[in-house]
Amino acid sequence: MSLVNYSAREITCKIVYYGPGRSGKTTNLQYVHSRVPEGRKGQMVSLATETDRTLFFDYLPLDLGSISGFRTRLQLYTVPGQVYYNATRKLVLRGADGVVFVADSQREQMEENLESLRNLQENLLEEGYDIREMPIVLQYNKRDLPGVVPVEEMEDLLNFRGLPSCTASAVTGEGVFDTLRQISELVLKSLSRKFQQPISPPPHRTSGP
Amino acid sequence: MSPLELDPRFTFDTFVVGAANRLATAAARRVADAPGETYNPLFIYSASGLGKTHLVTAIGHHARRVTPELHVVYDTLEQFMGDIMAAIEAGERDAFRSRVGDVGLLILDDVQFLAGQHRTQEELIRVWDAITARGGQVVLTSDRPPHEIDALDERLLSRFSGGLIVDIGAPDYETRVAIVRRKAEERGHSLEPGVAEALARIAFGNVRELMGGLNRVLAVQELEGRGVTADEVPAILGQAGAGREDDEFESFLKEISSTVSELVEATAVERRLADAILRWEGEGYRTRRLETALQSGVGQDEVEGVIRGFEADVERLREIAGEISALEPDAPELVRRDVLRDPDRLAEAEALLGEVRERTRPLPPPPEGFTFERLSLSPDLFAVRAAMAAAEQPGVRYNPLYVYGPEREGRSALLAALGEMLQRSAPEGTVAYVQGAEFAAELIQALERNRVDGWRARYRRARALILDDVDALAGTERAQDELFHLFEALHRTGAQLAFGASRPPQELEGLEERLRTRLESGLVVELPAATGEDAGLHVEAAAASAGAEGAGAEGATMSAGDGVGAGEAAEARGQGDEAGATAAGARAEDSEAGAVVPAGPDPWFLNREKVLWDWPYIEERLVEDWE
């Protein structure tokens, strides 16, 4: 998959929502889906278990229309959060242009947040990505719940790399588009930087999910 | 038909170009510069209020200025189709169509209203074909791309998609600032610092709403006689800019748009290549080379070289197609768009041109100056009578005619006279007169240049073929093979065939049986050896003698019964030697007396086979002889 296809005048970005199980990744996509007018979005594909947990991945294609003569599309994916689906997570991560790490703001989920973040780093490394170059946004979700961990504490705990972060309540939609805007801009700006130099095919750009 | 007037305010000069409309503007300018030649149709779509009408009106103005005689019609689809329907109802459909046929540039606004109107679509197809058949340009605007127009006839969809479809996006922040400043200036107003920026920051839905906001600011300035400051702008606009923030997706889209614009703008090399690809694709050329450069990544310093090289090859392809078309307007090669529109296959295109050149090269004509009247051979000779009969009814009576006899007894002259007679009734350049050796040599040359197909096709358009000195083909393989197939092809078309040789077919050695039997299949006739002055011919000066300049030609006289002279003339012609070519017809003085030409000096020296024309180190040899 080519990110910027000048022949076809297309820009396609793949953004993966990563995070522990039940942190609200699918809810993020569902909210986006609910707010995008018909004709701008494809069908949201969601493969879930009987208990509504994501089994394989969610996929939401968004058509932003023509911008500066380029048909611009976003492909939003989620990974299954459960630990035992790591192979699927790696597969979904392949070809990603940016990652939103959705952290659960509840105190009892902090350990899972950390574990998932570590898992993200491992998988990115395994897939040949340079973590320092990969656009990542941290989303502290479920801010609407009582007794959530203060943002500063979550920053100390999870954002040791100083990544852009934002708070959200995916159920109400608060912060969802702000997160999407931040990651989209990071991805596009990273593309812009890449194209300052002669283009060379990015590593591991295969047509994964 | 009463089309709308072009709004004089909407020109290219007053159109503010930004990242969101740069492509559409470039395409519009190209169309306006040369209507009907590049993107036809040009289909521009965008949401309302983003400048479609301005841009297509600018096309109309510019095209009129560049081509004053161009008939430009600008209309909305509804109005235009209303006129058509009114004409149909008044029984003036044909008159309307003939008026429309003169249109050189048709601009139709808002074609999305075609949705579901089948009869209107049907009429539009007819109008469209009438205009484009004469090279007219069509420009369309819509609020959506063609495939999103409901219930659009497939034929219209394919016509809409046949040129260039381009959209205009919402302007980015910088463009919005530029638009506000430009419009304020056009109206003779000045804005306080930061006002244009404050206006541009407000999330208007389109440029028209942005202009509405500017109008309010300017109205306050005029009515209150003071300059509006940037801080006041949101309050003055009241609800104008509010409320829209609720639409999260639209807001998200606007913010992302400027980031995408920056990305696209920043990648100048890719942009340059992409524009070149778009341009040449639009003109129907394969752009694989540019696409490869785009994919593989070329540096800033290389990109111009790549594009220049590509464009030079396109130019050469155009020259090739032009030359082929000039040589043979119906050449089958002209439909080879896969080659003639692919700069990566330039070598193949050159080969196609070579084939056409070879095929359309004039056939070797009979030597000038030989006619039956001037032959000194007795008209009662059977061979002469047979040749005259063949000339009178080409391809009917004696076909093929095979004349054999000694080399110098007038055989070649007789065949030349036959050729001259055939040429009178046949279209120009369709009578071929060739020596056996020349035929074989031409084939070898065509093989060397890989142009056998062209060489073959060239001979196959002959209405008559006269091949003298068949003896020279003895022992050849490919030449006999080609002659056999040429014989068959020409015989089938009823072309007259005539052959000359020293002996009858059955006595010729080294000749394929299938060819021999065909040479015998018509009339085989002997031209007996000359007896005294009867056997031979005299030649009057032909027009060609005016060109006789070579030393060999001067004083050369076609001897009685001379066949070699004609042969040499043909051969010399083949070699491009003017002196030799005119030798046969260069004896004016003798013939004016009307007498049979007496045997003059034997022009043996004209024979290129026997004379060494190019002496190496001639000076040394002369000195050596002198000593």
PDB file of N, CA and C in Angstrom, chain A residues 116-189:
ATOM      1  N   SER A 116      -0.210  -3.345  28.064  1.00  0.00           N
ATOM      2  CA  SER A 116      -0.571  -3.167  26.653  1.00  0.00           C
ATOM      3  C   SER A 116       0.404  -2.221  25.949  1.00  0.00           C
ATOM      4  N   LEU A 117       0.842  -1.185  26.671  1.00  0.00           N
ATOM      5  CA  LEU A 117       1.797  -0.242  26.078  1.00  0.00           C
ATOM      6  C   LEU A 117       3.127  -0.940  25.777  1.00  0.00           C
ATOM      7  N   ARG A 118       3.530  -1.787  26.738  1.00  0.00           N
ATOM      8  CA  ARG A 118       4.757  -2.565  26.507  1.00  0.00           C
ATOM      9  C   ARG A 118       4.583  -3.468  25.284  1.00  0.00           C
ATOM     10  N   ASN A 119       3.408  -4.079  25.224  1.00  0.00           N
ATOM     11  CA  ASN A 119       3.111  -4.978  24.112  1.00  0.00           C
ATOM     12  C   ASN A 119       3.151  -4.218  22.774  1.00  0.00           C
ATOM     13  N   LEU A 120       2.644  -2.995  22.804  1.00  0.00           N
ATOM     14  CA  LEU A 120       2.673  -2.168  21.579  1.00  0.00           C
ATOM     15  C   LEU A 120       4.120  -1.936  21.143  1.00  0.00           C
ATOM     16  N   GLN A 121       4.961  -1.580  22.103  1.00  0.00           N
ATOM     17  CA  GLN A 121       6.362  -1.327  21.760  1.00  0.00           C
ATOM     18  C   GLN A 121       7.028  -2.572  21.204  1.00  0.00           C
ATOM     19  N   GLU A 122       6.767  -3.692  21.846  1.00  0.00           N
ATOM     20  CA  GLU A 122       7.370  -4.954  21.369  1.00  0.00           C
ATOM     21  C   GLU A 122       6.913  -5.256  19.942  1.00  0.00           C
ATOM     22  N   ASN A 123       5.633  -5.141  19.742  1.00  0.00           N
ATOM     23  CA  ASN A 123       5.100  -5.482  18.412  1.00  0.00           C
ATOM     24  C   ASN A 123       5.596  -4.514  17.332  1.00  0.00           C
ATOM     25  N   LEU A 124       5.695  -3.248  17.680  1.00  0.00           N
ATOM     26  CA  LEU A 124       6.215  -2.286  16.700  1.00  0.00           C
ATOM     27  C   LEU A 124       7.650  -2.642  16.334  1.00  0.00           C
ATOM     28  N   LEU A 125       8.426  -2.981  17.377  1.00  0.00           N
ATOM     29  CA  LEU A 125       9.816  -3.367  17.119  1.00  0.00           C
ATOM     30  C   LEU A 125       9.876  -4.604  16.227  1.00  0.00           C
ATOM     31  N   GLU A 126       9.050  -5.560  16.543  1.00  0.00           N
ATOM     32  CA  GLU A 126       9.043  -6.793  15.762  1.00  0.00           C
ATOM     33  C   GLU A 126       8.639  -6.550  14.312  1.00  0.00           C
ATOM     34  N   GLU A 127       7.788  -5.588  14.137  1.00  0.00           N
ATOM     35  CA  GLU A 127       7.342  -5.280  12.770  1.00  0.00           C
ATOM     36  C   GLU A 127       8.295  -4.340  12.046  1.00  0.00           C
ATOM     37  N   GLY A 128       9.375  -3.998  12.721  1.00  0.00           N
ATOM     38  CA  GLY A 128      10.405  -3.201  12.065  1.00  0.00           C
ATOM     39  C   GLY A 128      10.181  -1.704  12.113  1.00  0.00           C
ATOM     40  N   TYR A 129       9.315  -1.246  12.945  1.00  0.00           N
ATOM     41  CA  TYR A 129       9.090   0.202  13.064  1.00  0.00           C
ATOM     42  C   TYR A 129      10.085   0.810  14.040  1.00  0.00           C
ATOM     43  N   ASP A 130      10.420   2.058  13.778  1.00  0.00           N
ATOM     44  CA  ASP A 130      11.206   2.827  14.725  1.00  0.00           C
ATOM     45  C   ASP A 130      10.204   3.557  15.618  1.00  0.00           C
ATOM     46  N   ILE A 131      10.179   3.170  16.900  1.00  0.00           N
ATOM     47  CA  ILE A 131       9.160   3.719  17.802  1.00  0.00           C
ATOM     48  C   ILE A 131       9.242   5.243  17.882  1.00  0.00           C
ATOM     49  N   ARG A 132      10.473   5.742  17.757  1.00  0.00           N
ATOM     50  CA  ARG A 132      10.630   7.195  17.879  1.00  0.00           C
ATOM     51  C   ARG A 132      10.007   7.919  16.674  1.00  0.00           C
ATOM     52  N   GLU A 133       9.929   7.215  15.562  1.00  0.00           N
ATOM     53  CA  GLU A 133       9.394   7.835  14.345  1.00  0.00           C
ATOM     54  C   GLU A 133       7.888   7.618  14.178  1.00  0.00           C
ATOM     55  N   MET A 134       7.364   6.606  14.859  1.00  0.00           N
ATOM     56  CA  MET A 134       5.953   6.261  14.667  1.00  0.00           C
ATOM     57  C   MET A 134       5.045   7.292  15.348  1.00  0.00           C
ATOM     58  N   PRO A 135       4.135   7.915  14.600  1.00  0.00           N
ATOM     59  CA  PRO A 135       3.206   8.862  15.234  1.00  0.00           C
ATOM     60  C   PRO A 135       2.266   8.122  16.205  1.00  0.00           C
ATOM     61  N   ILE A 136       2.293   8.515  17.455  1.00  0.00           N
ATOM     62  CA  ILE A 136       1.429   7.886  18.470  1.00  0.00           C
ATOM     63  C   ILE A 136       0.766   8.985  19.293  1.00  0.00           C
ATOM     64  N   VAL A 137      -0.508   8.807  19.555  1.00  0.00           N
ATOM     65  CA  VAL A 137      -1.230   9.726  20.450  1.00  0.00           C
ATOM     66  C   VAL A 137      -1.808   8.885  21.595  1.00  0.00           C
ATOM     67  N   LEU A 138      -1.648   9.376  22.815  1.00  0.00           N
ATOM     68  CA  LEU A 138      -2.233   8.685  23.963  1.00  0.00           C
ATOM     69  C   LEU A 138      -3.603   9.303  24.260  1.00  0.00           C
ATOM     70  N   GLN A 139      -4.580   8.438  24.411  1.00  0.00           N
ATOM     71  CA  GLN A 139      -5.910   8.933  24.777  1.00  0.00           C
ATOM     72  C   GLN A 139      -6.266   8.361  26.155  1.00  0.00           C
ATOM     73  N   TYR A 140      -6.487   9.262  27.118  1.00  0.00           N
ATOM     74  CA  TYR A 140      -6.910   8.808  28.443  1.00  0.00           C
ATOM     75  C   TYR A 140      -8.425   8.783  28.428  1.00  0.00           C
ATOM     76  N   ASN A 141      -8.957   7.611  28.285  1.00  0.00           N
ATOM     77  CA  ASN A 141     -10.399   7.455  28.054  1.00  0.00           C
ATOM     78  C   ASN A 141     -11.164   7.230  29.366  1.00  0.00           C
ATOM     79  N   LYS A 142     -12.465   7.282  29.237  1.00  0.00           N
ATOM     80  CA  LYS A 142     -13.401   7.044  30.339  1.00  0.00           C
ATOM     81  C   LYS A 142     -13.299   8.107  31.421  1.00  0.00           C
ATOM     82  N   ARG A 143     -13.028   9.349  31.013  1.00  0.00           N
ATOM     83  CA  ARG A 143     -12.911  10.430  31.984  1.00  0.00           C
ATOM     84  C   ARG A 143     -14.257  10.753  32.633  1.00  0.00           C
ATOM     85  N   ASP A 144     -15.324  10.216  32.085  1.00  0.00           N
ATOM     86  CA  ASP A 144     -16.653  10.479  32.643  1.00  0.00           C
ATOM     87  C   ASP A 144     -16.926   9.610  33.871  1.00  0.00           C
ATOM     88  N   LEU A 145     -16.115   8.572  34.059  1.00  0.00           N
ATOM     89  CA  LEU A 145     -16.358   7.681  35.198  1.00  0.00           C
ATOM     90  C   LEU A 145     -15.836   8.331  36.490  1.00  0.00           C
ATOM     91  N   PRO A 146     -16.469   7.982  37.632  1.00  0.00           N
ATOM     92  CA  PRO A 146     -15.994   8.561  38.901  1.00  0.00           C
ATOM     93  C   PRO A 146     -14.682   7.906  39.344  1.00  0.00           C
ATOM     94  N   GLY A 147     -13.882   8.680  40.016  1.00  0.00           N
ATOM     95  CA  GLY A 147     -12.674   8.144  40.629  1.00  0.00           C
ATOM     96  C   GLY A 147     -11.583   7.757  39.668  1.00  0.00           C
ATOM     97  N   VAL A 148     -11.538   8.394  38.522  1.00  0.00           N
ATOM     98  CA  VAL A 148     -10.482   8.043  37.566  1.00  0.00           C
ATOM     99  C   VAL A 148      -9.155   8.640  38.001  1.00  0.00           C
ATOM    100  N   VAL A 149      -8.099   8.068  37.511  1.00  0.00           N
ATOM    101  CA  VAL A 149      -6.753   8.520  37.860  1.00  0.00           C
ATOM    102  C   VAL A 149      -6.536   9.904  37.256  1.00  0.00           C
ATOM    103  N   PRO A 150      -6.011  10.849  38.025  1.00  0.00           N
ATOM    104  CA  PRO A 150      -5.766  12.191  37.473  1.00  0.00           C
ATOM    105  C   PRO A 150      -4.844  12.121  36.246  1.00  0.00           C
ATOM    106  N   VAL A 151      -5.081  13.059  35.360  1.00  0.00           N
ATOM    107  CA  VAL A 151      -4.328  13.068  34.086  1.00  0.00           C
ATOM    108  C   VAL A 151      -2.819  13.128  34.354  1.00  0.00           C
ATOM    109  N   GLU A 152      -2.423  13.980  35.328  1.00  0.00           N
ATOM    110  CA  GLU A 152      -0.987  14.128  35.603  1.00  0.00           C
ATOM    111  C   GLU A 152      -0.375  12.802  35.997  1.00  0.00           C
ATOM    112  N   GLU A 153      -1.135  12.036  36.796  1.00  0.00           N
ATOM    113  CA  GLU A 153      -0.623  10.735  37.251  1.00  0.00           C
ATOM    114  C   GLU A 153      -0.501   9.768  36.069  1.00  0.00           C
ATOM    115  N   MET A 154      -1.487   9.821  35.207  1.00  0.00           N
ATOM    116  CA  MET A 154      -1.441   8.935  34.035  1.00  0.00           C
ATOM    117  C   MET A 154      -0.289   9.333  33.120  1.00  0.00           C
ATOM    118  N   GLU A 155      -0.051  10.623  33.017  1.00  0.00           N
ATOM    119  CA  GLU A 155       1.076  11.095  32.199  1.00  0.00           C
ATOM    120  C   GLU A 155       2.384  10.534  32.748  1.00  0.00           C
ATOM    121  N   ASP A 156       2.515  10.625  34.100  1.00  0.00           N
ATOM    122  CA  ASP A 156       3.742  10.118  34.719  1.00  0.00           C
ATOM    123  C   ASP A 156       3.904   8.633  34.473  1.00  0.00           C
ATOM    124  N   LEU A 157       2.783   7.953  34.553  1.00  0.00           N
ATOM    125  CA  LEU A 157       2.828   6.492  34.473  1.00  0.00           C
ATOM    126  C   LEU A 157       3.027   5.991  33.039  1.00  0.00           C
ATOM    127  N   LEU A 158       2.312   6.590  32.098  1.00  0.00           N
ATOM    128  CA  LEU A 158       2.285   6.041  30.728  1.00  0.00           C
ATOM    129  C   LEU A 158       3.071   6.862  29.703  1.00  0.00           C
ATOM    130  N   ASN A 159       3.128   8.154  29.901  1.00  0.00           N
ATOM    131  CA  ASN A 159       3.685   8.991  28.838  1.00  0.00           C
ATOM    132  C   ASN A 159       5.129   9.348  29.093  1.00  0.00           C
ATOM    133  N   PHE A 160       5.935   8.341  29.313  1.00  0.00           N
ATOM    134  CA  PHE A 160       7.347   8.611  29.592  1.00  0.00           C
ATOM    135  C   PHE A 160       8.089   9.088  28.336  1.00  0.00           C
ATOM    136  N   ARG A 161       7.473   8.928  27.178  1.00  0.00           N
ATOM    137  CA  ARG A 161       8.128   9.407  25.959  1.00  0.00           C
ATOM    138  C   ARG A 161       7.686  10.819  25.575  1.00  0.00           C
ATOM    139  N   GLY A 162       6.798  11.383  26.349  1.00  0.00           N
ATOM    140  CA  GLY A 162       6.328  12.746  26.041  1.00  0.00           C
ATOM    141  C   GLY A 162       5.507  12.815  24.773  1.00  0.00           C
ATOM    142  N   LEU A 163       4.661  11.832  24.554  1.00  0.00           N
ATOM    143  CA  LEU A 163       3.827  11.799  23.357  1.00  0.00           C
ATOM    144  C   LEU A 163       2.645  12.764  23.513  1.00  0.00           C
ATOM    145  N   PRO A 164       2.058  13.201  22.400  1.00  0.00           N
ATOM    146  CA  PRO A 164       0.846  14.015  22.508  1.00  0.00           C
ATOM    147  C   PRO A 164      -0.248  13.194  23.188  1.00  0.00           C
ATOM    148  N   SER A 165      -1.035  13.829  24.028  1.00  0.00           N
ATOM    149  CA  SER A 165      -2.076  13.079  24.725  1.00  0.00           C
ATOM    150  C   SER A 165      -3.340  13.919  24.820  1.00  0.00           C
ATOM    151  N   CYS A 166      -4.449  13.235  25.078  1.00  0.00           N
ATOM    152  CA  CYS A 166      -5.698  13.966  25.262  1.00  0.00           C
ATOM    153  C   CYS A 166      -6.637  13.116  26.117  1.00  0.00           C
ATOM    154  N   THR A 167      -7.586  13.776  26.697  1.00  0.00           N
ATOM    155  CA  THR A 167      -8.572  13.051  27.489  1.00  0.00           C
ATOM    156  C   THR A 167      -9.816  12.827  26.648  1.00  0.00           C
ATOM    157  N   ALA A 168     -10.557  11.788  27.022  1.00  0.00           N
ATOM    158  CA  ALA A 168     -11.757  11.499  26.222  1.00  0.00           C
ATOM    159  C   ALA A 168     -12.766  10.722  27.033  1.00  0.00           C
ATOM    160  N   SER A 169     -13.977  10.787  26.535  1.00  0.00           N
ATOM    161  CA  SER A 169     -15.011   9.912  27.031  1.00  0.00           C
ATOM    162  C   SER A 169     -15.719   9.393  25.786  1.00  0.00           C
ATOM    163  N   ALA A 170     -15.216   8.287  25.304  1.00  0.00           N
ATOM    164  CA  ALA A 170     -15.670   7.809  23.990  1.00  0.00           C
ATOM    165  C   ALA A 170     -17.168   7.546  23.966  1.00  0.00           C
ATOM    166  N   VAL A 171     -17.734   7.189  25.109  1.00  0.00           N
ATOM    167  CA  VAL A 171     -19.171   6.888  25.153  1.00  0.00           C
ATOM    168  C   VAL A 171     -19.988   8.138  24.810  1.00  0.00           C
ATOM    169  N   THR A 172     -19.521   9.286  25.316  1.00  0.00           N
ATOM    170  CA  THR A 172     -20.250  10.523  25.007  1.00  0.00           C
ATOM    171  C   THR A 172     -19.680  11.210  23.773  1.00  0.00           C
ATOM    172  N   GLY A 173     -18.542  10.764  23.349  1.00  0.00           N
ATOM    173  CA  GLY A 173     -17.926  11.346  22.157  1.00  0.00           C
ATOM    174  C   GLY A 173     -16.930  12.434  22.469  1.00  0.00           C
ATOM    175  N   GLU A 174     -16.857  12.805  23.720  1.00  0.00           N
ATOM    176  CA  GLU A 174     -15.938  13.882  24.081  1.00  0.00           C
ATOM    177  C   GLU A 174     -14.494  13.447  23.810  1.00  0.00           C
ATOM    178  N   GLY A 175     -13.781  14.283  23.098  1.00  0.00           N
ATOM    179  CA  GLY A 175     -12.367  14.018  22.834  1.00  0.00           C
ATOM    180  C   GLY A 175     -12.095  13.025  21.710  1.00  0.00           C
ATOM    181  N   VAL A 176     -13.145  12.417  21.194  1.00  0.00           N
ATOM    182  CA  VAL A 176     -12.905  11.399  20.152  1.00  0.00           C
ATOM    183  C   VAL A 176     -12.339  12.037  18.880  1.00  0.00           C
ATOM    184  N   PHE A 177     -13.017  13.095  18.412  1.00  0.00           N
ATOM    185  CA  PHE A 177     -12.531  13.737  17.189  1.00  0.00           C
ATOM    186  C   PHE A 177     -11.240  14.501  17.420  1.00  0.00           C
ATOM    187  N   ASP A 178     -11.085  14.991  18.674  1.00  0.00           N
ATOM    188  CA  ASP A 178      -9.833  15.681  18.984  1.00  0.00           C
ATOM    189  C   ASP A 178      -8.662  14.705  18.852  1.00  0.00           C
ATOM    190  N   THR A 179      -8.887  13.487  19.335  1.00  0.00           N
ATOM    191  CA  THR A 179      -7.855  12.443  19.214  1.00  0.00           C
ATOM    192  C   THR A 179      -7.588  12.137  17.735  1.00  0.00           C
ATOM    193  N   LEU A 180      -8.668  11.978  16.986  1.00  0.00           N
ATOM    194  CA  LEU A 180      -8.516  11.638  15.578  1.00  0.00           C
ATOM    195  C   LEU A 180      -7.788  12.754  14.824  1.00  0.00           C
ATOM    196  N   ARG A 181      -8.128  13.992  15.162  1.00  0.00           N
ATOM    197  CA  ARG A 181      -7.446  15.112  14.512  1.00  0.00           C
ATOM    198  C   ARG A 181      -5.960  15.117  14.830  1.00  0.00           C
ATOM    199  N   GLN A 182      -5.641  14.869  16.123  1.00  0.00           N
ATOM    200  CA  GLN A 182      -4.229  14.894  16.517  1.00  0.00           C
ATOM    201  C   GLN A 182      -3.428  13.815  15.803  1.00  0.00           C
ATOM    202  N   ILE A 183      -3.972  12.613  15.771  1.00  0.00           N
ATOM    203  CA  ILE A 183      -3.207  11.532  15.148  1.00  0.00           C
ATOM    204  C   ILE A 183      -3.118  11.742  13.630  1.00  0.00           C
ATOM    205  N   SER A 184      -4.209  12.248  13.037  1.00  0.00           N
ATOM    206  CA  SER A 184      -4.199  12.476  11.588  1.00  0.00           C
ATOM    207  C   SER A 184      -3.147  13.516  11.226  1.00  0.00           C
ATOM    208  N   GLU A 185      -3.079  14.572  12.002  1.00  0.00           N
ATOM    209  CA  GLU A 185      -2.104  15.615  11.695  1.00  0.00           C
ATOM    210  C   GLU A 185      -0.692  15.109  11.890  1.00  0.00           C
ATOM    211  N   LEU A 186      -0.495  14.316  12.948  1.00  0.00           N
ATOM    212  CA  LEU A 186       0.846  13.748  13.168  1.00  0.00           C
ATOM    213  C   LEU A 186       1.255  12.870  11.989  1.00  0.00           C
ATOM    214  N   VAL A 187       0.323  12.029  11.537  1.00  0.00           N
ATOM    215  CA  VAL A 187       0.631  11.122  10.429  1.00  0.00           C
ATOM    216  C   VAL A 187       0.952  11.917   9.161  1.00  0.00           C
ATOM    217  N   LEU A 188       0.112  12.901   8.875  1.00  0.00           N
ATOM    218  CA  LEU A 188       0.327  13.676   7.649  1.00  0.00           C
ATOM    219  C   LEU A 188       1.630  14.473   7.717  1.00  0.00           C
ATOM    220  N   LYS A 189       1.926  14.997   8.909  1.00  0.00           N
ATOM    221  CA  LYS A 189       3.172  15.755   9.028  1.00  0.00           C
ATOM    222  C   LYS A 189       4.384  14.835   8.927  1.00  0.00           C
TER     223      LYS A 189
END
